[in-house]
Amino acid sequence: MKRALITGITGQDGSYLAEFLLSNGYEVHGLIRRSSTFNTDRIDHLYLDPHDPQARLFLHYGDLSDSGQVTNLVYNIQPDEIYHLAAQSHVRVSFDMPEFTGNITGLGTTRILEAVRRSGIRTKFYQASSSEMFGDAPAPQNEITPFRPRSPYAAAKVYAYWMTVNYRDGYHMFACNGILFNHESPRRGETFVTRKITRAIAYIIAGKQKKLYLGNLEAKRDWGFTPEYVVCQWLILQQDKPDDYVIGTGESHSVKEFVELAFKYAGIEIEWKGVEAYQKGIVKSLSCRLQTLASHVKVGDTLIEIDPKYFRPTEVDFLRADIIKAKKNLGWVPKVTFEELIKIMVDSDMELIGMNTPGEGKKALKEKGIHWTENKFILG
Ligand code: NAP
Ligand code: G4F
């Protein structure tokens, strides 16, 4: 039985990766932070009491700022594979907390790499690198595109990227970077833009929220479906040689397009009025289904407004992945489209607050052989 250590197991990616590795026979160890409230919602469905002979998921307290504990864990667990996903991962927050972000998102990687080196174990190491590192480098971006980071988060990730490369070259470690473009899912954190939008739609329809306040609507991202991306994280460590890979869909869409399609799927057609960066999203028309489901929403209502507090001092305008290398070496191609991703997320957020959904998200997944039951995705 292979043994994996996942840092960031309570996060979006960590939870899907744990699910994937467990379903492939791994023993999985996860690093979690002590918190005064439970922070294991995303993995509770995977957890068994450690006394249970069937238990293959084990959680350990630790923090990326604590090199002693990180080293102990790496040495004691002796994992075959380490997936280092933990980070202060929010770009906007990194402008408010640049030093903390450098410590956790940047130095955190060095602490794990050093723990591996000092404990002398042979393990494969995956670093969760990010398309944010490309910053304002022209799209499409691939493995040889120069990094031009535009935030403290991106700068910290560039540092961690190069530390990973240096430990691979200097100490012959099987250390790899997965340079992942944005990936989303029903388990995405609620303050990232996609989930903020799909959750707001459900709340607006349920009468629990009046408006959605956003920042820059023009930024373009290459958005994919997370359960497919964690398979790449695993594939990267299954290759004969350690290497770095760009993972994305090759398609890019603006935040505005995401808003329009998500509202439309829920039955609300949006039109934009007002000056460029401060446009308002107004209800142009409502589907029959919605007129019955949400009689409090009316044509002419303003549902979306811009709040400048969500603007960033420096923005990344346009990300689009060139995934030729991943296709060739990993044999990986994403199946879930942008429109399907939106439907999956809207369905899920509506379901979460007990509403009937249009249901097309689930249908699309089924057609692609991805089964979505009881909060789990099983990739065919
Ligand atoms: P996420 O949902 O924000 O999860 C972050 C994880 O890191 C959580 O488990 C969090 O624990 C943990 N963490 C944060 N600070 C920590 C600390 N000081 N010590 C230990 N654990 C800590 O992020 P994600 O979307 O799953 O992304 C996973 C990784 O991929 C991150 O490194 C992110 O930067 C990178 N990435 C993400 C994307 C994307 O589109 N999602 C794209 C490229 C790269 P708590 O639950 O206790 O907060
Ligand atoms: O959803 P976002 O916060 O994601 P961002 O900044 O692209 O970062 C995510 O993807 C990276 C990969 O490229 C990861 F490395 C990182 O960890 C994280 O997962 O913002 C997307 C875009 C930005 O251009 C932002 O300015 O949406 C724009 N935006 C507009 N209004 C907003 C909002 N972003 C957020 N979070 N909230 C808004 O209200």
Coordinates of C-alpha atoms and ligand atoms in Angstrom, one line a residue, residues 7-15 31-35 39-40 42 62-66 70 84-90 100 103-105 126-132 153 157 178-184 187-189 192 222-224 226 229 233 247, ligand 1:
T7 CA -0.6 19.3 3.4
G8 CA -3.7 21.4 2.9
I9 CA -6.0 18.3 3.1
T10 CA -8.8 20.4 4.5
G11 CA -8.8 22.7 1.4
Q12 CA -10.6 22.3 -1.9
D13 CA -7.8 20.4 -3.7
G14 CA -6.7 18.4 -0.7
S15 CA -10.2 17.0 -0.1
L31 CA -1.6 17.8 8.0
I32 CA -4.3 19.9 9.7
R33 CA -4.2 23.2 11.7
R34 CA -5.6 23.3 15.1
S35 CA -8.6 25.5 15.1
N39 CA -12.3 22.9 9.9
T40 CA -12.6 19.4 8.4
R42 CA -14.6 18.9 3.2
G62 CA 0.8 20.9 12.5
D63 CA 1.4 24.2 10.8
L64 CA 3.6 25.3 8.0
S65 CA 5.2 27.9 10.2
D66 CA 6.5 25.1 12.6
V70 CA 6.7 19.4 9.9
H84 CA 2.3 20.0 -0.7
L85 CA -1.0 21.9 -1.2
A86 CA -1.2 24.0 2.0
A87 CA -0.8 27.8 1.5
Q88 CA -2.4 31.2 2.2
S89 CA -4.0 30.8 -1.2
H90 CA -6.1 34.0 -1.6
F100 CA 2.4 36.1 6.4
N103 CA 6.1 32.9 5.4
I104 CA 3.4 30.3 4.7
T105 CA 3.1 30.2 0.9
Y126 CA 4.6 17.8 -5.5
Q127 CA 4.5 21.6 -5.2
A128 CA 1.2 23.3 -5.8
S129 CA 2.5 26.1 -8.2
S130 CA 0.1 28.5 -9.7
S131 CA -0.7 30.3 -13.0
E132 CA -0.6 33.5 -10.9
Y153 CA 1.0 35.5 -3.3
K157 CA 4.8 30.9 -5.2
G178 CA 2.2 21.4 -11.1
I179 CA 1.5 24.9 -12.5
L180 CA -2.2 24.8 -12.2
F181 CA -4.6 27.4 -13.7
N182 CA -7.7 28.3 -11.7
H183 CA -9.8 25.3 -10.9
E184 CA -13.2 25.4 -9.2
R187 CA -16.0 22.8 -2.6
R188 CA -14.3 26.0 -3.7
G189 CA -13.8 28.5 -0.9
F192 CA -13.1 33.1 -4.6
D222 CA -8.7 29.6 -17.5
W223 CA -11.2 27.9 -15.3
G224 CA -11.3 24.1 -15.0
T226 CA -11.0 20.5 -9.7
Y229 CA -7.0 18.5 -11.8
Q233 CA -1.3 16.1 -9.4
I247 CA -2.4 22.2 -16.3
Ligands
NAP1 P1 -7.6 26.3 -0.2 O1 -8.9 25.7 -0.4 O2 -7.4 27.7 0.2 O3 -6.8 25.4 0.9 C1 -5.6 25.8 1.5 C2 -5.2 24.7 2.5 O4 -4.0 25.1 3.1 C3 -6.2 24.5 3.6 O5 -6.3 23.1 4.0 C4 -5.6 25.3 4.8 O6 -6.0 24.9 6.1 C5 -4.1 25.0 4.5 N1 -3.3 26.0 5.2 C6 -3.3 27.3 5.1 N2 -2.4 27.9 5.9 C7 -1.7 26.8 6.5 C8 -0.7 26.7 7.5 N3 -0.1 27.8 8.0 N4 -0.3 25.5 8.0 C9 -1.0 24.4 7.5 N5 -2.0 24.4 6.6 C10 -2.3 25.6 6.1 O7 -6.7 26.1 -1.5 P2 -6.9 25.2 -2.8 O8 -7.8 25.9 -3.8 O9 -7.3 23.8 -2.3 O10 -5.5 25.2 -3.4 C11 -4.5 24.2 -3.0 C12 -3.1 24.7 -3.4 O11 -3.0 24.9 -4.8 C13 -2.7 26.0 -2.7 O12 -1.3 26.0 -2.5 C14 -3.0 27.1 -3.8 O13 -2.2 28.2 -3.6 C15 -2.6 26.3 -5.0 N6 -3.3 26.6 -6.3 C16 -4.7 26.6 -6.3 C17 -5.3 26.9 -7.5 C18 -6.8 26.9 -7.6 O14 -7.3 27.5 -8.6 N7 -7.5 26.4 -6.6 C19 -4.5 27.1 -8.7 C20 -3.2 27.1 -8.6 C21 -2.5 26.8 -7.4 P3 -7.4 25.4 6.8 O15 -8.5 24.6 6.2 O16 -7.1 25.2 8.2 O17 -7.5 26.9 6.4

